[in-house]
Amino acid sequence: MRSDTGALQTNSVRIAGRNVDVPNVIQQELLHLSDECHASEALCCEMWYLASDLSHRESVERGVRQPAGAIAGSIPAAARHFLVFETKHRLNLFKEFLRLRFDDHMTPTTAITNKLMADQLLPKLVAAVDAQLPKLLQIPRMELSASYWHCLVADALVFIAASCHATPQEVAQLGVLQQMFCARLNASVMKVSPHIVNLSAFAHLFKRGSLAGTPSDGAVKQVACMLQAMVTAQTALFNVLLQKSEKMDHNTGDRVGGLVLGGSEMVATMRALHSVFLQQGWTHAGMQSVAMLAWAGFLKVTDESSTSNRA
């Protein structure tokens, strides 16, 4: 579904400070690209405009070492490539902004990310993992890129968890996120694991074939990306559950410390999380065990804190 439905209502759009005519036939191509990649029409227009320059297509094709004509020979293919590259670039830039929260010399960028935190950044990222990335995984030409984007989102979540005091709702969302990543990891592993029992056959497939419709080298890279994203998301969970150091409250901007789920008013949230971590049906028992370990550590620290307060 297109996220921006008004960009092509006229035959002219404004790109890079100038009006650009968009014939009806190109509009249909842009609508198709928008639907296929789940991107806004405005962004698709920008990428198509860049792709319409042959010298630009040829330069990019040489830079990414693609076969001759793979990008330069097709404006739609080039626009799609530029769209994927632009998404990757934005996610990387976004992650770096969050990383710079730990650099005392980068106060201006901290102010920018503070605004994002106050605008429900963590829930929005989890929602993107839940709703948007699965759609992109279903697009053959984007599934490997979408797998890597899971890693970038997970990295961003770690920086958020390490710098901001999470709300109980955000802790619960990180708990559910573990299950999402487990399911995606398991789905990618299932493409590869049936072939590992025979290494010579697997080597043959790796050179010439595909696994469940995915190029064999791409299938292995998907497993690596999903495993990395899963482990990184677990790091974020450990951080919010076990770290007591002072972090920023993204609603007030104040520095607050202590366990995020401390206090009797958090009992309902704790019960809900307890059910998530211990319930049956996780698609990867090993990863569930790691999440349960984080939860057990939190319960131990909470019990010790309660005992100390009573004493």
CSV table of C-alpha atoms in Angstrom, one decimal:
chain,number,residue,atom,x,y,z
A,1,MET,CA,0.0,0.0,0.0
A,2,ARG,CA,1.4,3.4,-0.9
A,3,SER,CA,2.3,5.6,2.0
A,4,ASP,CA,1.9,8.9,0.0
A,5,THR,CA,-1.0,8.9,-2.4
A,6,GLY,CA,-1.0,12.6,-3.6
A,7,ALA,CA,2.3,13.1,-5.2
A,8,LEU,CA,1.2,12.1,-8.7
A,9,GLN,CA,-2.2,13.8,-8.9
A,10,THR,CA,-0.9,16.3,-11.4
A,11,ASN,CA,1.4,15.7,-14.4
A,12,SER,CA,4.2,17.7,-12.8
A,13,VAL,CA,6.1,17.2,-9.5
A,14,ARG,CA,8.7,19.3,-7.8
A,15,ILE,CA,12.0,17.6,-7.4
A,16,ALA,CA,15.3,19.2,-6.3
A,17,GLY,CA,13.8,22.7,-6.5
A,18,ARG,CA,12.4,22.4,-10.0
A,19,ASN,CA,9.1,21.2,-11.6
A,20,VAL,CA,9.5,18.0,-13.6
A,21,ASP,CA,6.8,16.8,-16.1
A,22,VAL,CA,5.6,13.2,-15.5
A,23,PRO,CA,3.8,11.7,-18.5
A,24,ASN,CA,1.0,9.2,-17.8
A,25,VAL,CA,3.1,6.2,-18.8
A,26,ILE,CA,5.8,7.2,-16.3
A,27,GLN,CA,3.2,7.8,-13.6
A,28,GLN,CA,2.0,4.2,-14.0
A,29,GLU,CA,5.6,3.0,-13.6
A,30,LEU,CA,6.0,5.1,-10.5
A,31,LEU,CA,2.8,3.7,-9.0
A,32,HIS,CA,3.9,0.2,-9.7
A,33,LEU,CA,7.3,0.9,-8.0
A,34,SER,CA,5.6,2.5,-5.1
A,35,ASP,CA,3.3,-0.5,-4.6
A,36,GLU,CA,6.0,-3.1,-5.1
A,37,CYS,CA,8.5,-1.5,-2.7
A,38,HIS,CA,6.0,-0.1,-0.2
A,39,ALA,CA,7.6,3.3,-0.6
A,40,SER,CA,6.0,6.8,-1.0
A,41,GLU,CA,5.3,8.1,-4.4
A,42,ALA,CA,7.4,11.2,-3.6
A,43,LEU,CA,10.5,9.1,-2.9
A,44,CYS,CA,9.9,7.0,-6.0
A,45,CYS,CA,9.7,10.1,-8.1
A,46,GLU,CA,13.0,11.3,-6.7
A,47,MET,CA,14.7,7.9,-7.5
A,48,TRP,CA,13.2,7.8,-11.0
A,49,TYR,CA,14.4,11.3,-11.7
A,50,LEU,CA,18.0,10.2,-10.7
A,51,ALA,CA,17.7,7.1,-12.7
A,52,SER,CA,16.6,9.0,-15.8
A,53,ASP,CA,20.2,10.3,-16.2
A,54,LEU,CA,22.2,7.7,-18.2
A,55,SER,CA,25.6,8.9,-17.1
A,56,HIS,CA,24.4,8.6,-13.5
A,57,ARG,CA,23.2,5.0,-14.1
A,58,GLU,CA,26.5,4.1,-15.7
A,59,SER,CA,28.5,5.7,-12.9
A,60,VAL,CA,26.6,3.8,-10.2
A,61,GLU,CA,26.8,0.5,-12.2
A,62,ARG,CA,30.6,0.8,-12.3
A,63,GLY,CA,30.7,1.8,-8.6
A,64,VAL,CA,28.8,-1.3,-7.4
A,65,ARG,CA,30.4,-3.6,-9.9
A,66,GLN,CA,27.3,-4.8,-11.6
A,67,PRO,CA,27.3,-6.5,-15.0
A,68,ALA,CA,27.1,-4.2,-17.9
A,69,GLY,CA,23.6,-3.0,-18.5
A,70,ALA,CA,22.2,-4.3,-15.2
A,71,ILE,CA,21.6,-0.8,-14.0
A,72,ALA,CA,22.5,1.4,-16.9
A,73,GLY,CA,20.3,-0.5,-19.3
A,74,SER,CA,17.0,0.0,-17.5
A,75,ILE,CA,15.5,3.1,-15.8
A,76,PRO,CA,13.0,1.0,-13.7
A,77,ALA,CA,15.8,-1.3,-12.5
A,78,ALA,CA,18.0,1.7,-11.7
A,79,ALA,CA,15.2,3.4,-9.8
A,80,ARG,CA,14.6,0.3,-7.8
A,81,HIS,CA,18.4,0.0,-7.0
A,82,PHE,CA,18.5,3.7,-6.0
A,83,LEU,CA,15.5,3.2,-3.8
A,84,VAL,CA,17.1,0.2,-2.0
A,85,PHE,CA,20.4,2.1,-1.6
A,86,GLU,CA,18.6,5.2,-0.3
A,87,THR,CA,16.7,3.2,2.3
A,88,LYS,CA,20.0,1.6,3.5
A,89,HIS,CA,21.7,5.0,3.6
A,90,ARG,CA,18.9,6.5,5.7
A,91,LEU,CA,18.9,3.6,8.1
A,92,ASN,CA,22.7,3.8,8.5
A,93,LEU,CA,22.6,7.5,9.0
A,94,PHE,CA,19.8,7.1,11.5
A,95,LYS,CA,21.8,4.5,13.4
A,96,GLU,CA,24.9,6.7,13.4
A,97,PHE,CA,22.9,9.6,14.9
A,98,LEU,CA,21.8,7.4,17.7
A,99,ARG,CA,25.4,6.2,18.2
A,100,LEU,CA,26.6,9.8,18.5
A,101,ARG,CA,24.4,10.1,21.7
A,102,PHE,CA,27.4,8.6,23.4
A,103,ASP,CA,29.8,11.3,22.1
A,104,ASP,CA,30.0,14.3,24.4
A,105,HIS,CA,31.1,16.5,21.5
A,106,MET,CA,27.9,15.9,19.4
A,107,THR,CA,25.3,17.8,21.4
A,108,PRO,CA,23.4,19.1,18.3
A,109,THR,CA,22.7,15.5,17.1
A,110,THR,CA,21.6,14.5,20.6
A,111,ALA,CA,19.0,17.2,20.6
A,112,ILE,CA,17.7,15.8,17.3
A,113,THR,CA,17.5,12.3,18.6
A,114,ASN,CA,15.9,13.5,21.8
A,115,LYS,CA,13.0,14.7,19.8
A,116,LEU,CA,12.7,11.4,18.1
A,117,MET,CA,12.7,9.6,21.4
A,118,ALA,CA,9.9,11.8,22.7
A,119,ASP,CA,7.9,10.9,19.5
A,120,GLN,CA,7.7,7.2,20.4
A,121,LEU,CA,10.8,6.1,18.4
A,122,LEU,CA,11.2,2.7,20.0
A,123,PRO,CA,7.6,1.6,19.5
A,124,LYS,CA,7.7,2.9,15.9
A,125,LEU,CA,10.8,0.8,15.1
A,126,VAL,CA,9.2,-2.3,16.6
A,127,ALA,CA,6.1,-1.6,14.6
A,128,ALA,CA,8.2,-1.4,11.4
A,129,VAL,CA,9.8,-4.8,12.2
A,130,ASP,CA,6.3,-6.2,12.8
A,131,ALA,CA,4.5,-4.7,9.8
A,132,GLN,CA,6.8,-3.3,7.2
A,133,LEU,CA,9.9,-5.4,7.0
A,134,PRO,CA,7.9,-8.7,6.5
A,135,LYS,CA,6.3,-7.2,3.4
A,136,LEU,CA,9.7,-6.4,2.0
A,137,LEU,CA,11.0,-9.9,2.7
A,138,GLN,CA,8.3,-11.2,0.3
A,139,ILE,CA,9.8,-9.2,-2.6
A,140,PRO,CA,12.4,-11.4,-4.3
A,141,ARG,CA,14.5,-8.4,-5.4
A,142,MET,CA,14.5,-6.9,-1.9
A,143,GLU,CA,14.5,-9.8,0.5
A,144,LEU,CA,18.3,-9.8,1.1
A,145,SER,CA,18.4,-6.0,1.6
A,146,ALA,CA,15.4,-6.3,4.0
A,147,SER,CA,17.2,-8.9,5.9
A,148,TYR,CA,20.1,-6.6,6.4
A,149,TRP,CA,17.8,-3.8,7.4
A,150,HIS,CA,16.7,-5.9,10.4
A,151,CYS,CA,20.3,-5.6,11.6
A,152,LEU,CA,20.3,-1.8,11.3
A,153,VAL,CA,17.0,-1.5,13.2
A,154,ALA,CA,18.3,-3.8,15.9
A,155,ASP,CA,21.5,-1.8,16.2
A,156,ALA,CA,19.3,1.4,16.6
A,157,LEU,CA,17.3,-0.3,19.4
A,158,VAL,CA,20.5,-1.1,21.3
A,159,PHE,CA,21.6,2.5,21.2
A,160,ILE,CA,18.1,3.6,22.4
A,161,ALA,CA,18.1,1.0,25.2
A,162,ALA,CA,21.6,2.1,26.3
A,163,SER,CA,20.8,5.8,26.4
A,164,CYS,CA,17.1,6.1,27.4
A,165,HIS,CA,15.1,4.9,30.3
A,166,ALA,CA,12.5,2.6,28.7
A,167,THR,CA,8.9,2.7,29.7
A,168,PRO,CA,7.2,-0.5,30.8
A,169,GLN,CA,5.3,-0.7,27.5
A,170,GLU,CA,8.6,-0.4,25.6
A,171,VAL,CA,10.1,-3.2,27.7
A,172,ALA,CA,7.1,-5.4,26.8
A,173,GLN,CA,7.5,-4.5,23.1
A,174,LEU,CA,11.2,-5.6,23.2
A,175,GLY,CA,10.1,-8.8,24.8
A,176,VAL,CA,7.6,-9.5,22.0
A,177,LEU,CA,10.3,-8.5,19.4
A,178,GLN,CA,12.4,-11.4,20.5
A,179,GLN,CA,9.6,-13.7,19.3
A,180,MET,CA,9.4,-11.9,15.9
A,181,PHE,CA,13.1,-12.2,15.3
A,182,CYS,CA,13.0,-15.9,16.3
A,183,ALA,CA,10.3,-16.6,13.7
A,184,ARG,CA,12.3,-14.8,11.0
A,185,LEU,CA,15.5,-16.5,11.9
A,186,ASN,CA,13.8,-19.9,11.9
A,187,ALA,CA,12.2,-19.1,8.4
A,188,SER,CA,15.6,-18.3,6.9
A,189,VAL,CA,17.3,-21.3,8.5
A,190,MET,CA,14.7,-23.6,7.1
A,191,LYS,CA,15.8,-22.6,3.6
A,192,VAL,CA,19.3,-23.8,4.3
A,193,SER,CA,19.2,-26.5,7.0
A,194,PRO,CA,17.8,-29.4,4.8
A,195,HIS,CA,20.8,-29.1,2.6
A,196,ILE,CA,23.5,-29.0,5.2
A,197,VAL,CA,23.3,-32.8,5.9
A,198,ASN,CA,25.0,-33.4,2.6
A,199,LEU,CA,27.9,-30.9,2.3
A,200,SER,CA,28.8,-31.9,-1.3
A,201,ALA,CA,25.2,-31.4,-2.4
A,202,PHE,CA,25.0,-28.1,-0.5
A,203,ALA,CA,28.2,-27.0,-2.2
A,204,HIS,CA,26.7,-27.8,-5.6
A,205,LEU,CA,23.6,-25.8,-4.8
A,206,PHE,CA,25.6,-22.9,-3.4
A,207,LYS,CA,27.4,-22.6,-6.8
A,208,ARG,CA,24.5,-23.2,-9.1
A,209,GLY,CA,21.1,-23.4,-7.5
A,210,SER,CA,18.7,-21.7,-5.2
A,211,LEU,CA,17.1,-22.5,-1.9
A,212,ALA,CA,13.4,-22.1,-1.5
A,213,GLY,CA,13.4,-19.6,-4.4
A,214,THR,CA,16.3,-17.6,-2.9
A,215,PRO,CA,19.8,-17.6,-4.5
A,216,SER,CA,21.8,-19.9,-2.3
A,217,ASP,CA,24.5,-17.4,-1.3
A,218,GLY,CA,21.6,-15.0,-0.5
A,219,ALA,CA,19.9,-17.6,1.7
A,220,VAL,CA,23.1,-18.0,3.7
A,221,LYS,CA,23.5,-14.3,4.1
A,222,GLN,CA,19.9,-14.0,5.2
A,223,VAL,CA,20.6,-16.5,8.0
A,224,ALA,CA,23.6,-14.4,9.0
A,225,CYS,CA,21.6,-11.2,9.0
A,226,MET,CA,18.7,-12.6,11.0
A,227,LEU,CA,21.1,-14.2,13.5
A,228,GLN,CA,22.9,-10.9,14.0
A,229,ALA,CA,19.6,-9.0,14.4
A,230,MET,CA,18.4,-11.6,16.9
A,231,VAL,CA,21.5,-11.4,19.1
A,232,THR,CA,21.5,-7.6,18.9
A,233,ALA,CA,17.9,-7.4,19.9
A,234,GLN,CA,18.7,-9.7,22.9
A,235,THR,CA,21.4,-7.2,23.8
A,236,ALA,CA,18.8,-4.4,23.9
A,237,LEU,CA,16.6,-6.6,26.1
A,238,PHE,CA,19.4,-7.4,28.6
A,239,ASN,CA,20.2,-3.7,28.7
A,240,VAL,CA,16.7,-2.5,29.6
A,241,LEU,CA,16.1,-5.3,32.1
A,242,LEU,CA,19.4,-5.3,34.0
A,243,GLN,CA,21.1,-2.0,33.7
A,244,LYS,CA,20.6,0.3,36.7
A,245,SER,CA,22.7,3.3,35.5
A,246,GLU,CA,21.2,6.7,34.9
A,247,LYS,CA,19.6,7.2,31.5
A,248,MET,CA,17.5,9.9,30.0
A,249,ASP,CA,13.7,10.0,30.5
A,250,HIS,CA,12.6,10.7,27.0
A,251,ASN,CA,9.4,12.4,28.2
A,252,THR,CA,11.0,14.9,30.7
A,253,GLY,CA,14.7,14.9,29.6
A,254,ASP,CA,15.8,14.2,33.2
A,255,ARG,CA,18.3,11.6,34.1
A,256,VAL,CA,16.8,8.7,36.0
A,257,GLY,CA,18.2,5.5,37.4
A,258,GLY,CA,17.0,2.2,38.8
A,259,LEU,CA,15.3,-0.8,37.3
A,260,VAL,CA,12.7,0.1,34.6
A,261,LEU,CA,10.1,-2.3,36.1
A,262,GLY,CA,10.8,-1.5,39.7
A,263,GLY,CA,7.8,-1.0,42.0
A,264,SER,CA,4.5,-2.7,42.8
A,265,GLU,CA,2.7,-0.7,40.1
A,266,MET,CA,4.6,-2.7,37.5
A,267,VAL,CA,3.2,-6.1,38.5
A,268,ALA,CA,0.8,-6.4,35.6
A,269,THR,CA,3.5,-5.6,33.1
A,270,MET,CA,5.9,-8.1,34.8
A,271,ARG,CA,3.2,-10.8,34.6
A,272,ALA,CA,2.6,-10.2,30.9
A,273,LEU,CA,6.3,-10.4,30.2
A,274,HIS,CA,6.7,-13.5,32.3
A,275,SER,CA,4.0,-15.1,30.1
A,276,VAL,CA,5.8,-14.0,26.9
A,277,PHE,CA,9.2,-15.5,27.9
A,278,LEU,CA,7.8,-18.8,29.3
A,279,GLN,CA,5.0,-19.5,26.8
A,280,GLN,CA,5.1,-22.5,24.4
A,281,GLY,CA,5.4,-21.9,20.7
A,282,TRP,CA,8.6,-20.0,20.3
A,283,THR,CA,10.1,-21.1,17.0
A,284,HIS,CA,13.6,-21.3,18.3
A,285,ALA,CA,14.1,-22.8,21.7
A,286,GLY,CA,17.7,-21.8,22.0
A,287,MET,CA,16.9,-18.1,21.5
A,288,GLN,CA,14.0,-18.4,23.9
A,289,SER,CA,16.4,-19.7,26.5
A,290,VAL,CA,18.6,-16.6,26.2
A,291,ALA,CA,15.5,-14.4,26.6
A,292,MET,CA,14.5,-16.4,29.7
A,293,LEU,CA,18.0,-15.9,31.1
A,294,ALA,CA,17.7,-12.2,30.8
A,295,TRP,CA,14.3,-12.4,32.5
A,296,ALA,CA,15.6,-14.7,35.3
A,297,GLY,CA,18.4,-12.2,35.9
A,298,PHE,CA,15.9,-9.4,36.2
A,299,LEU,CA,13.8,-11.3,38.7
A,300,LYS,CA,16.8,-12.1,40.8
A,301,VAL,CA,17.9,-8.5,40.9
A,302,THR,CA,14.3,-7.4,41.7
A,303,ASP,CA,14.1,-10.0,44.5
A,304,GLU,CA,17.4,-8.8,46.0
A,305,SER,CA,16.3,-5.2,45.8
A,306,SER,CA,13.0,-6.0,47.6
A,307,THR,CA,14.8,-8.0,50.3
A,308,SER,CA,17.2,-5.1,50.9
A,309,ASN,CA,14.4,-2.6,51.2
A,310,ARG,CA,12.6,-4.8,53.8
A,311,ALA,CA,15.8,-5.1,55.8
